[in-house]
Amino acid sequence: MGDAPLTRPSLLVRLRDPRDGVAWGEFVDVYAPLVYGYLRRHGLQDADAADLTQDVLRAVANSVGRLDYDPRRGSFRAWLFTIVRNKLRNFRSSRQRREDGSGDTAVRQLLAEQPSRAEADEWEQEHERRLFHWAAERVRGEVREATWRAFWLTAVEGRGPGEVADKLKMSVAAVYLAKSRVMARLKDEIRRVEESVE
């Protein structure tokens, strides 16, 4: 297993430099699938969701240089969620203008702009799922295949350590150790990216 990455400057600070391809690559890897998935679940076709995801990323790129992040005012994810919801609302509004009027009142539109608790919870859960999968892709390449399989079978699929040990021809202690090592690396990777934007 490779060494843990060194502590690095905040991702948000690094994103202020449009030439920092590593920072932007990491940002896009983590957040583009989250945004795209949200838009698809809210009724957009593939092409529209992909286009709107690009619009969101462009809005972040245009705003991040002016962003004066203060965690007391809210999380980066909440700010991003607001951008996504606004882009989605604008997209739908532009479509409605091309169609017949809907008769919505200004109050009704204002209420529609506020995310429901369920919608905000869905955003957070999807963020956690996406962050896990992103971290798993990175960590999997750092460990031996048997170590990864021992982790996956026990932690993700919920199989017992004895069953996994038999299947992989490992000792039960080796299965526990593999699970523990991979979990620690996943937590480190997730903490690293979360701390860089929170």
Coordinates of N, CA and C in Angstrom, one line a residue:
M1 N 0.9 -1.2 0.0 CA 0.0 0.0 0.0 C 0.9 1.2 0.0
G2 N 0.6 2.2 -0.8 CA 1.4 3.4 -0.9 C 1.2 4.3 0.3
D3 N 2.1 5.3 0.4 CA 2.1 6.2 1.5 C 0.9 7.1 1.4
A4 N 0.4 7.6 2.5 CA -0.8 8.5 2.5 C -0.3 9.8 1.8
P5 N -1.2 10.5 1.1 CA -0.8 11.7 0.5 C -0.4 12.8 1.5
L6 N 0.5 13.7 1.2 CA 0.9 14.8 2.0 C -0.2 15.8 2.2
T7 N -0.3 16.4 3.3 CA -1.3 17.5 3.5 C -1.0 18.5 2.4
R8 N -2.0 19.1 1.8 CA -1.8 20.0 0.7 C -2.7 21.2 1.0
P9 N -2.5 22.3 0.2 CA -3.4 23.4 0.4 C -4.9 23.1 0.0
S10 N -5.8 23.9 0.5 CA -7.2 23.7 0.3 C -7.5 23.6 -1.2
L11 N -8.4 22.7 -1.5 CA -8.8 22.6 -2.9 C -9.4 23.9 -3.4
L12 N -10.2 24.5 -2.6 CA -10.8 25.7 -3.0 C -9.8 26.8 -3.3
V13 N -8.8 26.9 -2.5 CA -7.7 27.9 -2.8 C -7.0 27.5 -4.1
R14 N -6.8 26.3 -4.3 CA -6.1 25.8 -5.5 C -7.0 26.0 -6.8
L15 N -8.3 25.9 -6.6 CA -9.2 26.1 -7.8 C -9.2 27.6 -8.3
R16 N -8.7 28.5 -7.5 CA -8.6 29.9 -7.9 C -7.6 30.0 -9.0
D17 N -6.7 29.1 -9.2 CA -5.8 29.1 -10.3 C -6.3 28.2 -11.4
P18 N -6.8 28.8 -12.5 CA -7.4 28.0 -13.5 C -6.5 27.1 -14.2
R19 N -5.2 27.3 -14.0 CA -4.1 26.4 -14.6 C -3.8 25.2 -13.8
D20 N -4.4 25.1 -12.6 CA -4.1 24.0 -11.7 C -4.9 22.8 -12.1
G21 N -4.4 22.1 -13.1 CA -5.2 21.0 -13.7 C -5.4 19.8 -12.7
V22 N -4.5 19.6 -11.8 CA -4.7 18.5 -10.8 C -5.9 18.9 -9.9
A23 N -5.9 20.1 -9.4 CA -7.0 20.5 -8.5 C -8.4 20.4 -9.3
W24 N -8.4 21.0 -10.5 CA -9.6 21.0 -11.3 C -10.0 19.5 -11.6
G25 N -9.1 18.7 -11.9 CA -9.4 17.3 -12.2 C -10.0 16.6 -11.0
E26 N -9.5 16.8 -9.9 CA -10.0 16.2 -8.6 C -11.4 16.8 -8.4
F27 N -11.6 18.1 -8.5 CA -12.9 18.7 -8.3 C -14.0 18.1 -9.3
V28 N -13.6 18.0 -10.6 CA -14.5 17.4 -11.6 C -14.8 16.0 -11.3
D29 N -13.8 15.2 -10.9 CA -14.0 13.8 -10.6 C -15.0 13.6 -9.4
V30 N -14.9 14.4 -8.4 CA -15.8 14.3 -7.3 C -17.2 14.9 -7.5
Y31 N -17.2 16.1 -8.1 CA -18.5 16.8 -8.1 C -19.3 16.7 -9.4
A32 N -18.7 16.5 -10.5 CA -19.5 16.4 -11.8 C -20.5 15.2 -11.8
P33 N -20.1 14.0 -11.3 CA -21.1 13.0 -11.3 C -22.2 13.2 -10.3
L34 N -21.9 13.9 -9.2 CA -22.9 14.3 -8.2 C -23.9 15.2 -8.9
V35 N -23.5 16.2 -9.5 CA -24.4 17.2 -10.2 C -25.2 16.5 -11.3
Y36 N -24.5 15.8 -12.1 CA -25.2 15.1 -13.2 C -26.3 14.1 -12.7
G37 N -25.9 13.3 -11.7 CA -26.9 12.4 -11.1 C -28.1 13.1 -10.5
Y38 N -27.9 14.2 -9.9 CA -29.0 15.0 -9.3 C -29.9 15.5 -10.4
L39 N -29.3 16.0 -11.5 CA -30.1 16.5 -12.6 C -30.9 15.4 -13.3
R40 N -30.3 14.3 -13.5 CA -31.0 13.1 -14.1 C -32.2 12.7 -13.2
R41 N -31.9 12.6 -11.9 CA -33.0 12.2 -11.0 C -34.2 13.2 -11.0
H42 N -33.9 14.5 -11.4 CA -34.9 15.5 -11.4 C -35.4 15.7 -12.8
G43 N -35.4 14.7 -13.6 CA -36.1 14.6 -14.9 C -35.4 15.1 -16.1
L44 N -34.2 15.5 -16.1 CA -33.5 15.9 -17.3 C -33.0 14.7 -18.1
Q45 N -33.1 14.9 -19.4 CA -32.5 13.9 -20.3 C -31.0 13.9 -20.2
D46 N -30.4 12.9 -20.7 CA -28.9 12.7 -20.6 C -28.2 14.0 -21.2
A47 N -28.5 14.4 -22.4 CA -27.8 15.5 -23.0 C -28.0 16.8 -22.2
D48 N -29.3 17.0 -21.8 CA -29.6 18.2 -21.0 C -28.8 18.2 -19.7
A49 N -28.8 17.1 -19.0 CA -28.1 16.9 -17.7 C -26.6 17.2 -17.9
A50 N -26.0 16.6 -19.0 CA -24.6 16.8 -19.3 C -24.3 18.3 -19.6
D51 N -25.2 18.9 -20.4 CA -25.0 20.4 -20.7 C -25.1 21.2 -19.4
L52 N -26.1 20.9 -18.6 CA -26.3 21.7 -17.4 C -25.2 21.5 -16.4
T53 N -24.6 20.2 -16.3 CA -23.5 20.0 -15.5 C -22.3 20.8 -15.9
Q54 N -22.1 21.0 -17.2 CA -21.0 21.8 -17.7 C -21.3 23.3 -17.3
D55 N -22.5 23.7 -17.4 CA -22.9 25.1 -16.9 C -22.6 25.3 -15.5
V56 N -22.9 24.3 -14.6 CA -22.6 24.4 -13.2 C -21.1 24.5 -13.0
L57 N -20.3 23.6 -13.6 CA -18.9 23.7 -13.5 C -18.3 25.0 -14.0
R58 N -18.9 25.5 -15.1 CA -18.4 26.9 -15.6 C -18.8 28.0 -14.6
A59 N -19.9 27.9 -13.9 CA -20.3 28.9 -12.9 C -19.4 28.8 -11.7
V60 N -19.0 27.6 -11.3 CA -18.0 27.5 -10.2 C -16.7 28.1 -10.6
A61 N -16.2 27.8 -11.8 CA -15.0 28.3 -12.3 C -15.0 29.8 -12.4
N62 N -16.1 30.4 -12.8 CA -16.2 31.8 -12.9 C -16.3 32.5 -11.5
S63 N -16.8 31.8 -10.5 CA -17.1 32.3 -9.2 C -16.0 32.1 -8.2
V64 N -15.3 31.0 -8.3 CA -14.4 30.5 -7.3 C -13.3 31.5 -7.0
G65 N -12.9 32.3 -8.0 CA -11.8 33.3 -7.8 C -12.3 34.4 -6.8
R66 N -13.6 34.7 -6.8 CA -14.2 35.7 -5.9 C -14.8 35.1 -4.6
L67 N -14.8 33.8 -4.5 CA -15.4 33.1 -3.4 C -14.5 33.4 -2.1
D68 N -15.2 34.0 -1.1 CA -14.5 34.2 0.2 C -15.2 33.3 1.1
Y69 N -14.7 32.1 1.2 CA -15.3 31.0 1.9 C -15.3 31.2 3.4
D70 N -16.4 31.1 4.0 CA -16.6 31.2 5.5 C -17.4 30.1 5.9
P71 N -16.8 29.0 6.5 CA -17.6 27.9 6.9 C -18.8 28.2 7.9
R72 N -18.7 29.3 8.6 CA -19.9 29.7 9.4 C -21.1 30.0 8.6
R73 N -20.9 30.4 7.4 CA -22.0 30.8 6.6 C -22.6 29.7 5.8
G74 N -22.0 28.5 5.9 CA -22.5 27.3 5.2 C -21.4 26.6 4.5
S75 N -21.7 25.3 4.1 CA -20.7 24.5 3.5 C -20.5 24.8 2.0
F76 N -19.4 24.3 1.5 CA -19.2 24.5 0.1 C -20.3 23.7 -0.7
R77 N -20.6 22.5 -0.2 CA -21.6 21.6 -0.8 C -22.9 22.4 -0.9
A78 N -23.3 23.1 0.2 CA -24.5 23.9 0.1 C -24.5 25.0 -0.9
W79 N -23.3 25.6 -1.0 CA -23.2 26.6 -2.1 C -23.3 26.0 -3.5
L80 N -22.7 24.9 -3.7 CA -22.8 24.2 -4.9 C -24.2 23.7 -5.2
F81 N -24.9 23.2 -4.2 CA -26.2 22.8 -4.3 C -27.1 23.9 -4.8
T82 N -26.9 25.1 -4.2 CA -27.6 26.3 -4.6 C -27.4 26.6 -6.1
I83 N -26.2 26.5 -6.5 CA -25.9 26.8 -8.0 C -26.6 25.8 -8.8
V84 N -26.6 24.5 -8.4 CA -27.2 23.5 -9.2 C -28.7 23.7 -9.3
R85 N -29.3 24.0 -8.2 CA -30.8 24.2 -8.1 C -31.2 25.5 -9.0
N86 N -30.3 26.5 -8.9 CA -30.6 27.7 -9.7 C -30.5 27.4 -11.2
K87 N -29.5 26.7 -11.5 CA -29.3 26.4 -13.0 C -30.5 25.5 -13.4
L88 N -30.9 24.6 -12.6 CA -32.0 23.7 -13.0 C -33.3 24.6 -13.1
R89 N -33.5 25.4 -12.1 CA -34.7 26.3 -12.2 C -34.7 27.2 -13.4
N90 N -33.5 27.8 -13.7 CA -33.4 28.6 -14.9 C -33.7 27.8 -16.2
F91 N -33.1 26.6 -16.2 CA -33.4 25.7 -17.4 C -34.8 25.5 -17.6
R92 N -35.5 25.1 -16.5 CA -36.9 24.8 -16.6 C -37.7 26.1 -17.0
S93 N -37.4 27.2 -16.4 CA -38.1 28.4 -16.7 C -37.9 28.8 -18.2
S94 N -36.7 28.6 -18.7 CA -36.5 28.9 -20.2 C -37.4 28.0 -21.0
R95 N -37.5 26.7 -20.6 CA -38.4 25.8 -21.3 C -39.8 26.2 -21.3
Q96 N -40.3 26.7 -20.1 CA -41.7 27.1 -19.9 C -42.0 28.3 -20.7
R97 N -41.0 29.2 -20.8 CA -41.3 30.4 -21.6 C -41.5 30.1 -23.1
R98 N -40.9 29.0 -23.5 CA -41.1 28.6 -24.9 C -42.4 27.8 -25.1
E99 N -42.9 27.3 -24.0 CA -44.2 26.6 -24.0 C -45.3 27.6 -23.5
D100 N -46.5 27.1 -23.3 CA -47.6 27.9 -22.8 C -47.2 28.3 -21.4
G101 N -47.8 29.5 -20.9 CA -47.6 30.0 -19.6 C -48.1 29.0 -18.6
S102 N -47.5 29.0 -17.4 CA -47.9 28.0 -16.4 C -48.9 28.6 -15.4
G103 N -49.0 29.9 -15.3 CA -49.9 30.6 -14.3 C -49.3 30.6 -12.9
D104 N -48.0 30.2 -12.8 CA -47.4 30.2 -11.4 C -47.4 31.7 -10.9
T105 N -47.6 31.8 -9.6 CA -47.5 33.1 -8.9 C -46.1 33.3 -8.5
A106 N -45.7 34.5 -8.1 CA -44.4 34.8 -7.7 C -44.1 34.1 -6.3
V107 N -45.1 34.0 -5.5 CA -45.0 33.3 -4.2 C -44.7 31.8 -4.4
R108 N -45.5 31.2 -5.3 CA -45.3 29.8 -5.6 C -43.9 29.6 -6.1
Q109 N -43.4 30.4 -7.0 CA -42.1 30.3 -7.6 C -41.0 30.4 -6.5
L110 N -41.2 31.4 -5.5 CA -40.3 31.5 -4.4 C -40.2 30.3 -3.6
L111 N -41.4 29.7 -3.3 CA -41.4 28.5 -2.5 C -40.7 27.3 -3.2
A112 N -40.9 27.3 -4.5 CA -40.3 26.2 -5.3 C -38.7 26.3 -5.3
E113 N -38.2 27.6 -5.1 CA -36.8 27.8 -5.1 C -36.2 27.2 -3.8
Q114 N -36.9 27.1 -2.7 CA -36.4 26.6 -1.5 C -36.4 25.1 -1.5
P115 N -35.2 24.5 -1.2 CA -35.1 23.0 -1.3 C -35.9 22.4 -0.1
S116 N -36.6 21.3 -0.4 CA -37.2 20.6 0.7 C -36.2 19.9 1.5
R117 N -36.5 19.5 2.8 CA -35.6 18.8 3.6 C -35.2 17.5 2.9
A118 N -36.2 16.8 2.3 CA -35.9 15.6 1.6 C -34.9 15.8 0.4
E119 N -35.1 16.9 -0.3 CA -34.2 17.2 -1.4 C -32.8 17.5 -1.0
A120 N -32.7 18.2 0.1 CA -31.3 18.5 0.7 C -30.7 17.2 1.2
D121 N -31.5 16.4 1.9 CA -31.0 15.1 2.4 C -30.5 14.2 1.2
E122 N -31.3 14.2 0.1 CA -30.9 13.4 -1.1 C -29.6 13.9 -1.6
W123 N -29.4 15.2 -1.7 CA -28.2 15.8 -2.2 C -27.0 15.3 -1.3
E124 N -27.1 15.4 0.0 CA -26.1 14.9 0.9 C -25.8 13.4 0.8
Q125 N -26.8 12.6 0.7 CA -26.6 11.2 0.6 C -25.9 10.8 -0.7
E126 N -26.3 11.5 -1.8 CA -25.7 11.2 -3.1 C -24.2 11.7 -3.0
H127 N -24.0 12.8 -2.4 CA -22.6 13.3 -2.2 C -21.8 12.2 -1.5
E128 N -22.3 11.7 -0.4 CA -21.5 10.7 0.3 C -21.3 9.4 -0.5
R129 N -22.3 9.0 -1.3 CA -22.1 7.8 -2.1 C -21.0 8.1 -3.2
R130 N -21.1 9.3 -3.8 CA -20.2 9.6 -4.9 C -18.8 9.8 -4.3
L131 N -18.7 10.3 -3.2 CA -17.3 10.5 -2.5 C -16.7 9.1 -2.2
F132 N -17.6 8.2 -1.7 CA -17.1 6.9 -1.4 C -16.6 6.2 -2.7
H133 N -17.3 6.3 -3.8 CA -16.9 5.6 -5.0 C -15.7 6.3 -5.6
W134 N -15.6 7.6 -5.5 CA -14.4 8.3 -6.0 C -13.2 7.8 -5.2
A135 N -13.3 7.8 -3.8 CA -12.2 7.4 -3.0 C -11.8 5.9 -3.2
A136 N -12.9 5.1 -3.4 CA -12.6 3.6 -3.7 C -11.8 3.4 -5.0
E137 N -12.1 4.2 -6.0 CA -11.4 4.1 -7.3 C -9.9 4.4 -7.0
R138 N -9.6 5.4 -6.2 CA -8.3 5.9 -6.0 C -7.5 4.8 -5.1
V139 N -8.2 4.4 -4.0 CA -7.5 3.5 -3.1 C -7.3 2.1 -3.7
R140 N -8.3 1.6 -4.5 CA -8.1 0.3 -5.0 C -6.8 0.1 -5.7
G141 N -6.3 1.1 -6.4 CA -5.1 1.0 -7.2 C -3.9 0.9 -6.3
E142 N -4.0 1.3 -5.0 CA -2.9 1.3 -4.0 C -2.7 0.0 -3.3
V143 N -3.7 -0.9 -3.3 CA -3.6 -2.1 -2.5 C -3.6 -3.4 -3.4
R144 N -3.1 -4.4 -2.9 CA -3.1 -5.7 -3.6 C -4.6 -6.1 -3.9
E145 N -4.8 -6.9 -4.9 CA -6.2 -7.3 -5.3 C -6.8 -8.1 -4.1
A146 N -6.1 -9.0 -3.5 CA -6.6 -9.8 -2.4 C -7.1 -8.9 -1.2
T147 N -6.3 -7.9 -0.9 CA -6.6 -7.0 0.1 C -7.9 -6.3 -0.2
W148 N -8.0 -5.8 -1.4 CA -9.2 -5.1 -1.9 C -10.4 -6.0 -1.8
R149 N -10.3 -7.2 -2.3 CA -11.4 -8.2 -2.3 C -11.9 -8.5 -0.9
A150 N -10.9 -8.7 0.1 CA -11.2 -8.9 1.5 C -12.0 -7.8 2.0
F151 N -11.6 -6.6 1.8 CA -12.3 -5.4 2.2 C -13.7 -5.4 1.6
W152 N -13.8 -5.5 0.3 CA -15.1 -5.3 -0.4 C -16.1 -6.4 0.1
L153 N -15.6 -7.6 0.1 CA -16.6 -8.7 0.5 C -17.1 -8.5 2.0
T154 N -16.2 -8.0 2.9 CA -16.7 -7.9 4.3 C -17.4 -6.6 4.5
A155 N -16.8 -5.5 4.0 CA -17.4 -4.1 4.4 C -18.5 -3.7 3.5
V156 N -18.5 -4.1 2.2 CA -19.5 -3.6 1.3 C -20.6 -4.7 1.1
E157 N -20.2 -5.9 0.9 CA -21.2 -7.0 0.6 C -21.7 -7.6 1.9
G158 N -21.0 -7.3 3.0 CA -21.5 -7.8 4.4 C -21.2 -9.2 4.6
R159 N -20.3 -9.9 4.0 CA -20.0 -11.3 4.2 C -19.2 -11.4 5.5
G160 N -19.3 -12.6 6.1 CA -18.5 -12.8 7.3 C -17.0 -13.0 7.1
P161 N -16.2 -12.7 8.0 CA -14.7 -12.8 7.8 C -14.3 -14.2 7.6
G162 N -15.0 -15.2 8.3 CA -14.6 -16.6 8.1 C -14.9 -17.0 6.6
E163 N -16.1 -16.7 6.1 CA -16.4 -17.0 4.8 C -15.4 -16.4 3.8
V164 N -15.1 -15.1 4.0 CA -14.2 -14.4 3.1 C -12.8 -15.1 3.2
A165 N -12.3 -15.4 4.4 CA -11.0 -16.0 4.6 C -11.0 -17.3 3.8
D166 N -12.0 -18.2 3.9 CA -12.1 -19.4 3.1 C -12.0 -19.1 1.6
K167 N -12.8 -18.2 1.2 CA -12.9 -17.9 -0.3 C -11.6 -17.4 -0.8
L168 N -10.9 -16.6 -0.1 CA -9.7 -15.9 -0.6 C -8.4 -16.7 -0.1
K169 N -8.6 -17.8 0.6 CA -7.4 -18.5 1.1 C -6.5 -17.7 2.0
M170 N -7.1 -16.9 2.9 CA -6.4 -16.1 3.8 C -6.8 -16.5 5.2
S171 N -6.1 -16.0 6.2 CA -6.5 -16.2 7.6 C -7.5 -15.2 7.9
V172 N -8.3 -15.5 8.9 CA -9.4 -14.5 9.4 C -8.7 -13.2 9.8
A173 N -7.5 -13.4 10.5 CA -6.8 -12.2 10.9 C -6.4 -11.3 9.7
A174 N -6.0 -12.0 8.7 CA -5.5 -11.2 7.5 C -6.7 -10.5 6.8
V175 N -7.9 -11.1 6.9 CA -9.1 -10.5 6.4 C -9.4 -9.2 7.2
Y176 N -9.4 -9.3 8.5 CA -9.6 -8.2 9.4 C -8.6 -7.1 9.1
L177 N -7.4 -7.5 9.0 CA -6.3 -6.5 8.7 C -6.5 -5.8 7.4
A178 N -6.9 -6.6 6.3 CA -7.1 -6.0 5.0 C -8.3 -5.0 5.1
K179 N -9.3 -5.4 5.7 CA -10.5 -4.5 5.8 C -10.1 -3.2 6.6
S180 N -9.4 -3.4 7.7 CA -9.0 -2.2 8.5 C -8.1 -1.3 7.7
R181 N -7.1 -1.8 7.0 CA -6.2 -0.9 6.2 C -6.9 -0.2 5.1
V182 N -7.8 -0.9 4.4 CA -8.5 -0.2 3.3 C -9.5 0.8 3.8
M183 N -10.2 0.5 4.9 CA -11.1 1.5 5.5 C -10.3 2.7 6.0
A184 N -9.2 2.5 6.6 CA -8.4 3.7 7.0 C -8.0 4.5 5.8
R185 N -7.5 3.9 4.7 CA -7.1 4.7 3.5 C -8.3 5.4 2.9
L186 N -9.5 4.8 2.9 CA -10.7 5.4 2.4 C -11.0 6.6 3.2
K187 N -11.0 6.5 4.5 CA -11.3 7.6 5.4 C -10.4 8.7 5.2
D188 N -9.1 8.4 5.1 CA -8.1 9.4 4.9 C -8.3 10.2 3.6
E189 N -8.6 9.4 2.5 CA -8.9 10.1 1.2 C -10.1 10.9 1.2
I190 N -11.2 10.4 1.9 CA -12.4 11.2 2.0 C -12.2 12.4 2.8
R191 N -11.5 12.3 3.9 CA -11.3 13.4 4.8 C -10.4 14.5 4.1
R192 N -9.4 14.0 3.4 CA -8.6 14.9 2.6 C -9.4 15.8 1.7
V193 N -10.3 15.2 0.9 CA -11.0 16.0 -0.1 C -12.1 16.8 0.6
E194 N -12.7 16.3 1.7 CA -13.7 17.1 2.4 C -13.1 18.3 3.1
E195 N -12.0 18.1 3.7 CA -11.3 19.2 4.4 C -10.8 20.3 3.4
S196 N -10.6 19.8 2.2 CA -10.1 20.8 1.2 C -11.2 21.7 0.7
V197 N -12.5 21.4 0.9 CA -13.6 22.2 0.4 C -14.5 22.6 1.5
E198 N -14.2 22.3 2.8 CA -15.0 22.7 3.9 C -14.4 23.7 4.7

